[in-house]
Short mmCIF file of C-alpha atoms and ligand atoms in Angstrom, two decimals:
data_model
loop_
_atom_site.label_atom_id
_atom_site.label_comp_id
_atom_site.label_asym_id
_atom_site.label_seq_id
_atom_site.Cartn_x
_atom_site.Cartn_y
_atom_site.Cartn_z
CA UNK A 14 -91.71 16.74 -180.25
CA UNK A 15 -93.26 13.65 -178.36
CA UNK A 16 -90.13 13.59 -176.31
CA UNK A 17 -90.35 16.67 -175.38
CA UNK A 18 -93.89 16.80 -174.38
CA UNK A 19 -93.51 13.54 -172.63
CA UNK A 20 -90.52 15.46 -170.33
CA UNK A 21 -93.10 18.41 -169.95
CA UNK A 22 -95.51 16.36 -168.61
CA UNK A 23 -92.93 14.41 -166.22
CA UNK A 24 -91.65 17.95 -164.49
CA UNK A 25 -95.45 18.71 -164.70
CA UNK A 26 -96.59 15.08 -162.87
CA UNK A 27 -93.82 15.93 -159.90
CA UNK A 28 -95.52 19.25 -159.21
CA UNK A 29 -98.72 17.10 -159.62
CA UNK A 30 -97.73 14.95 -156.44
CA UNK A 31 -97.35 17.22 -154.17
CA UNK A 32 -99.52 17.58 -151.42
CA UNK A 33 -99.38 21.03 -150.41
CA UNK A 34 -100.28 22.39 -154.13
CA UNK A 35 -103.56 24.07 -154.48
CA UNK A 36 -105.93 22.14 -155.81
CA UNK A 37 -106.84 24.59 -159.22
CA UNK A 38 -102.92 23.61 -159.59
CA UNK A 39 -103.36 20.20 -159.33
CA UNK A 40 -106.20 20.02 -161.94
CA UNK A 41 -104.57 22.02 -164.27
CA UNK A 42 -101.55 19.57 -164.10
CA UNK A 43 -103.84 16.69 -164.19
CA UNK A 44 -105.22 17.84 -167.26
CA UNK A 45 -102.18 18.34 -169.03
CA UNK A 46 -101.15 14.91 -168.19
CA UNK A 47 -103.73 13.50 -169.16
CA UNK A 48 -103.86 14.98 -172.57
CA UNK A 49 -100.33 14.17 -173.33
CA UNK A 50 -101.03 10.26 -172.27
CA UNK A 51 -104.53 10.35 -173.96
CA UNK A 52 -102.63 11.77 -177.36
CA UNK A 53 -100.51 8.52 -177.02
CA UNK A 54 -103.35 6.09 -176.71
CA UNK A 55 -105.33 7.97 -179.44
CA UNK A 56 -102.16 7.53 -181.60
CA UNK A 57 -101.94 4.02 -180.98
CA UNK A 58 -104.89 2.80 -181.79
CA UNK A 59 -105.37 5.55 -184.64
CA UNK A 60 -104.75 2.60 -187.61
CA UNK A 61 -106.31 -0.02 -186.06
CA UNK A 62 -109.87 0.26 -187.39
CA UNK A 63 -112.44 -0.42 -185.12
CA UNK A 64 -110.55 -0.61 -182.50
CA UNK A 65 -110.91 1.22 -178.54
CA UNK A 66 -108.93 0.59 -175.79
CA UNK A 67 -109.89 -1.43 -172.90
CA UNK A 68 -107.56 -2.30 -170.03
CA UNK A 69 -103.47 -2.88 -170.05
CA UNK A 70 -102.99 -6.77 -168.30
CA UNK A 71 -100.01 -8.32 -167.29
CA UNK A 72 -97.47 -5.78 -169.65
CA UNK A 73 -100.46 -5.91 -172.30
CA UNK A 74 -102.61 -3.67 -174.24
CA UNK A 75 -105.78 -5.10 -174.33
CA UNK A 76 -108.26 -3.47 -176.70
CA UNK A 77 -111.76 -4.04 -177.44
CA UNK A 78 -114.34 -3.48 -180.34
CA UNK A 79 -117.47 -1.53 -179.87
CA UNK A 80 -119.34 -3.98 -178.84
CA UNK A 81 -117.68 -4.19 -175.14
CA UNK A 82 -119.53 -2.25 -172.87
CA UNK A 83 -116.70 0.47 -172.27
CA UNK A 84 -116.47 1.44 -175.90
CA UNK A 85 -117.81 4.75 -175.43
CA UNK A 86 -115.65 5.66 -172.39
CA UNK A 87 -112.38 6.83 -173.98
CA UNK A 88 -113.98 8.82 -176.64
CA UNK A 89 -115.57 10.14 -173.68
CA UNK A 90 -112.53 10.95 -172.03
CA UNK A 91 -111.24 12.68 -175.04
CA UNK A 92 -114.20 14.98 -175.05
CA UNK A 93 -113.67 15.87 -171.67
CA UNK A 94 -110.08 16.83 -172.44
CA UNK A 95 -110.95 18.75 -175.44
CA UNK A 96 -113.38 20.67 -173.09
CA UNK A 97 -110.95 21.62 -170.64
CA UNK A 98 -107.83 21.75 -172.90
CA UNK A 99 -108.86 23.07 -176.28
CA UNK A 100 -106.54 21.28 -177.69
CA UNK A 101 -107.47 20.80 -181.80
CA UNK A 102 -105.63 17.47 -181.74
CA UNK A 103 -107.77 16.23 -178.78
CA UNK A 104 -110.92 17.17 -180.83
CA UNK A 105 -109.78 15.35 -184.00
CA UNK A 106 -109.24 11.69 -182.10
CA UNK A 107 -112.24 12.68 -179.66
CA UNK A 108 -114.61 12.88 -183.71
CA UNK A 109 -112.74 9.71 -184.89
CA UNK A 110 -113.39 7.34 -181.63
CA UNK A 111 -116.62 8.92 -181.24
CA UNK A 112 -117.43 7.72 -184.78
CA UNK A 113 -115.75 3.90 -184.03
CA UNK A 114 -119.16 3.25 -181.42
CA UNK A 115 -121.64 4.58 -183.60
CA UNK A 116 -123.07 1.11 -184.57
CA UNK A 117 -123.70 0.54 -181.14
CA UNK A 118 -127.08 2.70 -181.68
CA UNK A 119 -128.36 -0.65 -182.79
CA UNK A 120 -127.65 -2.79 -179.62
CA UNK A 121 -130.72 -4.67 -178.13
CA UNK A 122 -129.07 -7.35 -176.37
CA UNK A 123 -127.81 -5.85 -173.58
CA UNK A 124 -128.55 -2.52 -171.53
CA UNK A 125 -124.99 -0.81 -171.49
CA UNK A 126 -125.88 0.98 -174.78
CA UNK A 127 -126.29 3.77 -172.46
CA UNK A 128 -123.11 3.92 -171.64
CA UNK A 129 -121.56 3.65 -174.98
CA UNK A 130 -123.46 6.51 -176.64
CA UNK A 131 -124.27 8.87 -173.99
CA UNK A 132 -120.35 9.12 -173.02
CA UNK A 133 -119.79 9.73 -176.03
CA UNK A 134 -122.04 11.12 -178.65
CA UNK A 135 -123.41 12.47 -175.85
CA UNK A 136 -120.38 14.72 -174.47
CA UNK A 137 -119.67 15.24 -178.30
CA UNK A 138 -123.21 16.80 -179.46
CA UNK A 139 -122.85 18.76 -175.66
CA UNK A 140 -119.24 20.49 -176.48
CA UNK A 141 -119.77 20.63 -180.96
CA UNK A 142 -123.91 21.00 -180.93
CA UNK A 143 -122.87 18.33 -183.90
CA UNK A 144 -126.67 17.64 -185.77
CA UNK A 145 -125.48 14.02 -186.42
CA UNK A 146 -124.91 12.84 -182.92
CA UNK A 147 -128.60 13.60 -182.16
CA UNK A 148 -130.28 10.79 -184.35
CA UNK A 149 -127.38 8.28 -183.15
CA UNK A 150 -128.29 9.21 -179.66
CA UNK A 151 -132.04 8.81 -180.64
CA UNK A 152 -131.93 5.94 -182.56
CA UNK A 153 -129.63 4.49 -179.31
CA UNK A 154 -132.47 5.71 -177.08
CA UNK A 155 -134.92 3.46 -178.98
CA UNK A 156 -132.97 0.34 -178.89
CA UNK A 157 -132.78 0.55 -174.75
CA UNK A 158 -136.13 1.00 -174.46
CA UNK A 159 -137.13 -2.55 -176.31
CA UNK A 160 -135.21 -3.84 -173.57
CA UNK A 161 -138.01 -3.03 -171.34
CA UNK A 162 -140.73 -5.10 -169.98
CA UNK A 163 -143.74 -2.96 -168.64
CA UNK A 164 -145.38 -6.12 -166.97
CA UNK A 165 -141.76 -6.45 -164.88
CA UNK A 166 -141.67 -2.21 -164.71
CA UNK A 167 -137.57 -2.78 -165.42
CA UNK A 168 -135.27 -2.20 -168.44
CA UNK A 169 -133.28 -5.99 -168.44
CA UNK A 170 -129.68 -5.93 -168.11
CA UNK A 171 -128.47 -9.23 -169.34
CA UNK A 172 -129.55 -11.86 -171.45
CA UNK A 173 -127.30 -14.83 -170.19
CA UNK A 174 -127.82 -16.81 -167.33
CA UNK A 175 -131.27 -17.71 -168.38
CA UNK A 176 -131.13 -21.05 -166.39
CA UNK A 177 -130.88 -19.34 -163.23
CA UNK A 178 -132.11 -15.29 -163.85
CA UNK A 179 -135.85 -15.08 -165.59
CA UNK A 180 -135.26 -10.97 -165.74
CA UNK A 181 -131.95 -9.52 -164.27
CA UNK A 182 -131.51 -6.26 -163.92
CA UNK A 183 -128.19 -4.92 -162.21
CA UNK A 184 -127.43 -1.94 -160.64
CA UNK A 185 -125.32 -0.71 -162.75
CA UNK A 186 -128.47 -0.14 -165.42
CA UNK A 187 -129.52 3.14 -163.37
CA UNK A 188 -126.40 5.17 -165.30
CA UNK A 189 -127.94 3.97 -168.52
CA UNK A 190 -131.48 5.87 -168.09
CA UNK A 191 -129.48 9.06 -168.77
CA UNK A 192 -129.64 8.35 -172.28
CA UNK A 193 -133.59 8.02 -171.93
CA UNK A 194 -133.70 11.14 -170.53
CA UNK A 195 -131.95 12.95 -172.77
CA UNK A 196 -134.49 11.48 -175.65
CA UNK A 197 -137.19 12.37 -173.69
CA UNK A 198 -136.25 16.33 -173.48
CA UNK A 199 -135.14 16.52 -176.84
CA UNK A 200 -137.51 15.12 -178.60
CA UNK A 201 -141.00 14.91 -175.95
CA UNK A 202 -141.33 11.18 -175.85
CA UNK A 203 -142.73 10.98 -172.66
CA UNK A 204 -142.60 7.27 -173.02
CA UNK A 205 -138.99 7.26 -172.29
CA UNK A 206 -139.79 8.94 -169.08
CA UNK A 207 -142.30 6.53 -167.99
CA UNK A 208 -139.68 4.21 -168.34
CA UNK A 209 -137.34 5.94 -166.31
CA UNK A 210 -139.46 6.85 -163.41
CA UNK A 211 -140.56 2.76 -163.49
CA UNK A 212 -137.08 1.67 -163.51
CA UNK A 213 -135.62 3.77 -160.76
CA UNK A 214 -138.42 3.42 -158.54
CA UNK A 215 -138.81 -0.54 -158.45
CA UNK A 216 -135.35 -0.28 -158.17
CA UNK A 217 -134.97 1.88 -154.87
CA UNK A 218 -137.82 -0.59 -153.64
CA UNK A 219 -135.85 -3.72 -154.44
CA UNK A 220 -132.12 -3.37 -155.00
CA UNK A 221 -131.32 -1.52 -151.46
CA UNK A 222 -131.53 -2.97 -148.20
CA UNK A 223 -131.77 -0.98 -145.09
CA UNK A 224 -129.13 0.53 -144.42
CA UNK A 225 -128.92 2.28 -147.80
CA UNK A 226 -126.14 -0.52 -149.99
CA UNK A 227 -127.31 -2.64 -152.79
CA UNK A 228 -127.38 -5.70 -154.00
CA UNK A 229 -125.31 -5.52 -157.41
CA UNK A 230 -128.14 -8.25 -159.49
CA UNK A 231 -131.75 -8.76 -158.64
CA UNK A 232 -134.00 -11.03 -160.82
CA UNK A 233 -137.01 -10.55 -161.09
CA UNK A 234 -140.35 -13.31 -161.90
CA UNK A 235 -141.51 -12.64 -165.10
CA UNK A 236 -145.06 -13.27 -163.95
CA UNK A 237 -145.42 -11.63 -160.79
CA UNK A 238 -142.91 -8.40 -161.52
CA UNK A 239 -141.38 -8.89 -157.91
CA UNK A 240 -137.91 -10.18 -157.27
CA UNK A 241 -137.17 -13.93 -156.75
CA UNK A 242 -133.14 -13.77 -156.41
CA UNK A 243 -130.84 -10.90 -155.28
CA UNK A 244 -127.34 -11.61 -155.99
CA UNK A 245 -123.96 -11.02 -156.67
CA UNK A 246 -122.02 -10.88 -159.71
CA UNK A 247 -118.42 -8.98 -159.14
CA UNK A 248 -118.97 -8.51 -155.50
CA UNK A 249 -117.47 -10.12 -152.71
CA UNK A 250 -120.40 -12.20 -151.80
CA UNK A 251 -124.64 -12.08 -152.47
CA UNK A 252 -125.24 -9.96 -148.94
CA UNK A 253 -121.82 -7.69 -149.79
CA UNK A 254 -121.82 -4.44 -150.65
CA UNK A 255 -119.36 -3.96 -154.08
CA UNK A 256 -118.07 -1.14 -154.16
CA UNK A 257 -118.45 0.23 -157.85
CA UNK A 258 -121.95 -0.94 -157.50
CA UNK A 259 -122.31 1.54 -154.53
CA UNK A 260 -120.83 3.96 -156.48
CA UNK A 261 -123.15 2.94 -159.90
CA UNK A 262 -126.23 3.76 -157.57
CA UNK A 263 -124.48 6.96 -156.09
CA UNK A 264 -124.14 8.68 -158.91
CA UNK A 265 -127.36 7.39 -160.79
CA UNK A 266 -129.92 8.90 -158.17
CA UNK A 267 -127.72 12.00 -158.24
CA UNK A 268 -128.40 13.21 -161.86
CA UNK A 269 -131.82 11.47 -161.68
CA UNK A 270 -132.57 14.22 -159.34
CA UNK A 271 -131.02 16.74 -161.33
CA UNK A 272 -133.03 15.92 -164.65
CA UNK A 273 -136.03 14.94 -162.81
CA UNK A 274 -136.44 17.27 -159.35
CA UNK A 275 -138.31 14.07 -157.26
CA UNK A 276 -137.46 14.79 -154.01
CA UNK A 277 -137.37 10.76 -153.71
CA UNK A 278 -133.91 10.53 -155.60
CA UNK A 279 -132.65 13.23 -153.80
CA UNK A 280 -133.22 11.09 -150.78
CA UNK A 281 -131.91 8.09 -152.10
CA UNK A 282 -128.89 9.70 -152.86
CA UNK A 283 -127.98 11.04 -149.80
CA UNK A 284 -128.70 7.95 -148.29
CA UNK A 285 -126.44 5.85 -150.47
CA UNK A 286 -123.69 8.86 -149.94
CA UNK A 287 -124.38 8.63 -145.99
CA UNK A 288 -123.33 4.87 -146.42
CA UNK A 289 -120.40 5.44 -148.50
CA UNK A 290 -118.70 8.26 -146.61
CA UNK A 291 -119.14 6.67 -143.50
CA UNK A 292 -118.37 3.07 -144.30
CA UNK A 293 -115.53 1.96 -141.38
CA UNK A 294 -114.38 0.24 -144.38
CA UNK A 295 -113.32 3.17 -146.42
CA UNK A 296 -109.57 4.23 -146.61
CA UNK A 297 -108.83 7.75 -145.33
CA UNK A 298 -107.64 8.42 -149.28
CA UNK A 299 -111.27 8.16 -150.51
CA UNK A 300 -110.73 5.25 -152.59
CA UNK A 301 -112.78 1.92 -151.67
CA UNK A 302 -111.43 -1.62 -151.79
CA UNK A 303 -113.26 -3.44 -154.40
CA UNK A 304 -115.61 -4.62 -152.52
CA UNK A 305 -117.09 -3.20 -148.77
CA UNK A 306 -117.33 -6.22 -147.46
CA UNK A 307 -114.08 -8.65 -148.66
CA UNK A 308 -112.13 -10.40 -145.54
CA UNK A 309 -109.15 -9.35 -147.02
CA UNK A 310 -109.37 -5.75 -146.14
CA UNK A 311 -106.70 -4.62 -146.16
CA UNK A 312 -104.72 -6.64 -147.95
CA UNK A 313 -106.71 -6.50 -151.49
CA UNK A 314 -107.17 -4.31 -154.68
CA UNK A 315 -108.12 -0.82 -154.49
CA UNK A 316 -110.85 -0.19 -156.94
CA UNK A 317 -109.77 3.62 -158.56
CA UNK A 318 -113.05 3.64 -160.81
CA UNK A 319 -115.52 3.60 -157.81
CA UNK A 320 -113.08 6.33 -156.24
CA UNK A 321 -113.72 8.52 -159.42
CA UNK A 322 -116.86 7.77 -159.77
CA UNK A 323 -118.05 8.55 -155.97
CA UNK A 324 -115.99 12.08 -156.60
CA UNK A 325 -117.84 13.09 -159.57
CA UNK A 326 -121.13 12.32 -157.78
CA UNK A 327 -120.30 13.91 -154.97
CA UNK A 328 -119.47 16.83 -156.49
CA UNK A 329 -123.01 17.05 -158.01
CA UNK A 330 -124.76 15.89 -155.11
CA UNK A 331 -123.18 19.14 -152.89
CA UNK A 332 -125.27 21.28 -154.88
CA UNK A 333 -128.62 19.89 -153.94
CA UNK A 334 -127.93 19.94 -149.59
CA UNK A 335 -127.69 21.95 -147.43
CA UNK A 336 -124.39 24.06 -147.29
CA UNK A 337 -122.80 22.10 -144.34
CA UNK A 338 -123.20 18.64 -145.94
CA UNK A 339 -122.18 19.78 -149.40
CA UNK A 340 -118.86 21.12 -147.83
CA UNK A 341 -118.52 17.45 -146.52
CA UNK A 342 -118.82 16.54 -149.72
CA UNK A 343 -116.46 18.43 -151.39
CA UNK A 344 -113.65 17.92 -149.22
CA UNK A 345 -114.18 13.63 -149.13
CA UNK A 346 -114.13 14.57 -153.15
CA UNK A 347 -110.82 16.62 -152.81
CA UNK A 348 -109.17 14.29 -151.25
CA UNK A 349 -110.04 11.24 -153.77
CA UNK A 350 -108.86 13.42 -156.72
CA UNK A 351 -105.73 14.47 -154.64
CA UNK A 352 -105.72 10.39 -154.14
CA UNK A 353 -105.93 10.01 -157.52
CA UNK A 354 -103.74 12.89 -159.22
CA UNK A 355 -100.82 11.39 -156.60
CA UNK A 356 -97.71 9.39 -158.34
CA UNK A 357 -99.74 6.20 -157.18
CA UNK A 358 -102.59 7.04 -158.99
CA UNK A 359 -101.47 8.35 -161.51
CA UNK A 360 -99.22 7.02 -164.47
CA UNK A 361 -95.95 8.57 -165.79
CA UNK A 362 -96.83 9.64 -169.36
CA UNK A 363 -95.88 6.55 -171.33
CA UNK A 364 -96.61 4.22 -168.69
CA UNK A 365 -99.41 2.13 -167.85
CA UNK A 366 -100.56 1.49 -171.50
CA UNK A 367 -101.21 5.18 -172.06
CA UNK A 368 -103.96 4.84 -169.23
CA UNK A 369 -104.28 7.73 -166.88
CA UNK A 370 -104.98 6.02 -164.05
CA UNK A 371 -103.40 2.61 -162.35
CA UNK A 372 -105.15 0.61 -159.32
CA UNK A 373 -109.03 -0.12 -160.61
CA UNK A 374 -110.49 -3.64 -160.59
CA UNK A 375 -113.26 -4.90 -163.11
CA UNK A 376 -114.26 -8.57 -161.95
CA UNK A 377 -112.25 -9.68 -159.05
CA UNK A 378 -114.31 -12.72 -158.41
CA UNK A 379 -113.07 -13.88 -161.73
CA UNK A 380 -109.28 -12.34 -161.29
CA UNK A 381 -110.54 -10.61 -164.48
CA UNK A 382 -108.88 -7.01 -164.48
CA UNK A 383 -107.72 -6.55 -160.84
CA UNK A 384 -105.63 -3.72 -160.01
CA UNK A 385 -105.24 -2.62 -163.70
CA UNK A 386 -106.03 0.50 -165.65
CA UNK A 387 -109.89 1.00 -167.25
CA UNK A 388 -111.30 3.58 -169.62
CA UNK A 389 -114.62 4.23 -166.97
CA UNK A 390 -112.13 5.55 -164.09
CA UNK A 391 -110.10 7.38 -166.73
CA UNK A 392 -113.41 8.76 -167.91
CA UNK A 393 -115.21 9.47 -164.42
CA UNK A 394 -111.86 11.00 -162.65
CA UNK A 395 -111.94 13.45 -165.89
CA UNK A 396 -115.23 14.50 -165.33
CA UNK A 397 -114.95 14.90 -161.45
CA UNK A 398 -112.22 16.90 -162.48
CA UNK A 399 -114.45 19.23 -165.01
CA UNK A 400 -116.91 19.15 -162.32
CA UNK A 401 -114.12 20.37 -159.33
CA UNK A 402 -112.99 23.11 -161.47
CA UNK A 403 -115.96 24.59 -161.87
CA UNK A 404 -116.95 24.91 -158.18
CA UNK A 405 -113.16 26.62 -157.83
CA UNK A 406 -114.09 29.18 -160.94
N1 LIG B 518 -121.08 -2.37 -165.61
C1 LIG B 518 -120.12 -3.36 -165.36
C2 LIG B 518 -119.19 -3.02 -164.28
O1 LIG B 518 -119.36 -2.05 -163.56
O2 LIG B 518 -118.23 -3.74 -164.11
#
């Protein structure tokens, strides 16, 4: 039976690459693949309690607990596939991983329990309306907030680095307001939106310099509230523009102007976009080098989760322009997911560690996950996909 659906998906993944197909084709295919390769990874991991996958290194599975900040993505991605598949097999792993990050509801020592609840219990209590999710998701909001400081106006990112950072706050944190938002319609804590509107408007003020990029950490002075180092931490170098971060900060004024209708994220967004799309830096295929900025250009990594990620916001973002823009929008994101649904994006079922998709880089400064697979571009390249194939519907 695996065989066989491992030959389907093959014949499938070589209709997949070509270029002419349509591009409802190419999703459909995509999806298939990707359930057949997700099936895998759920399988393997399906004994080993605890457990979530993380990146596949040098031949290696490399796995993770929940407390890495990616725990939440592949349950994520399992929702996502359920949602667009059906598939009851899908749903069963996407309840079981879902349930292997609920501890994470307690996490006050770092900001990225966004990420590992909203992705998902979140996507879970969207597609099942499941009562449980709601107080994990609640009690989840909660811990973030303690993370923030209303003399600094900022939710803290890290805790480490003390000796040189008094209050860090990355840009990466803007995803993890989602979750605050969420809390804040569902159950009318208007607290949580305080905190929201603080965070992401100190950090338009602070984190972007003028020509719309960011700075991936700023640290703030405990006493004064105002910054007093902007730096790097995976980027290229402290005036660089890193390329996920760009895409962190894409993406994050995008739904911040969906749940909140301020014309001021709106804004934001488009000028972060306007920087993106037009960076002379940025390969013709949509998908960024890891960083903006590195010398190496072009002889580095590709970084496949800030191509995903930059699709799925773009997607979005269309909706809220004008007509003209939006169209420029939707074809850069057509041609990242073509990018990325291509045989050099995406792995033969099997392959790859059961990973979707190959060519992503987590800390290249480190040579910590370069050009590898990671659950976030699995999990943002399956919602740009969601998001593409309802625009074609
Ligand atoms: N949030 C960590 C990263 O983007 O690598």
């Amino acid at each position: 039976m695996k065989n066989l659906s491992l030959l389907l998906c093959s014949l499938l993944f070589v209709a997949c690459s070509n270029n002419t197909s349509k591009l409802d084709t190419i999703i459909d295919n995509a999806f298939r693949a990707a359930e057949a390769q997700s099936l895998l990874m759920a399988e393997k991991y399906a004994n080993q309690e605890g457990r979530l996958p993380r990146t596949y290194e040098n031949g290696k599975d490399v796995s993770s607990d929940s407390r890495w900040w990616c725990s939440g993505f592949f349950p994520g991605s399992l929702w996502y596939i359920y949602e667009n598949t059906g598939s009851p097999a899908v749903l069963q792993y996407a309840k079981q991983y879902t349930d292997r990050v609920e501890r994470e509801k307690f996490t006050t020592d770092n900001h990225d329990v966004g990420f590992m609840l909203y992705c998902s219990f979140g996507n879970g209590l969207r597609l099942t309306g499941n009562e449980q999710y709601n107080e994990v998701l609640l009690t989840g909001a909660h811990s973030l907030a303690t993370r923030y400081k209303p003399s600094v106006g900022l939710i803290r990112s890290w805790d480490h680095n003390k000796e040189n950072w008094q209050y860090p706050v990355i840009i990466d944190n803007i995803m993890n307001l989602e979750l605050l938002i969420w809390a804040a319609n569902h159950f009318g804590d208007s607290k949580f939106l305080d905190i929201v509107t603080s965070h992401a408007d100190k950090t338009m003020v602070h984190h972007f310099r003028p020509d719309n990029s960011s700075y991936h950490v700023v640290s703030y002075d405990t006493i004064t509230g105002l910054p007093h180092l902007k730096q790097t931490h995976q980027g290229y170098s402290d005036e660089s523009s890193w390329s996920r971060g760009q895409a962190w900060g894409l993406y994050g004024y995008t739904y911040l102007y969906r749940e909140l209708k301020e014309e001021r994220y709106l804004e934001q967004a488009r000028n972060i976009a306007n920087y993106i799309i037009n960076h002379p830096n940025m390969p013709k295929d949509g998908i960024p080098y890891w960083d903006f900025n590195t010398p190496e250009i072009p002889n580095t990594a590709r970084d496949a989760s800030a191509g995903a990620l930059i699709a799925s916001a773009l997607i979005e973002l269309s909706d809220y322009v004008e007509p003209q823009l939006g169209k420029q929008y939707l074809a850069i994101a057509e041609t990242q997911i073509r990018t990325l649904a291509s045989p050099e994006y995406t792995a033969q079922p099997g392959e790859n560690g059961c990973f979707i998709l190959k060519h992503s880089t987590g800390g290249y400064p480190f040579n910590s996950e370069v050009d590898v697979p990671l659950t976030y571009t699995d999990y943002y390249y399956l919602e740009a996909l969601t998001r593409m194939k309802k625009k074609l519907n």
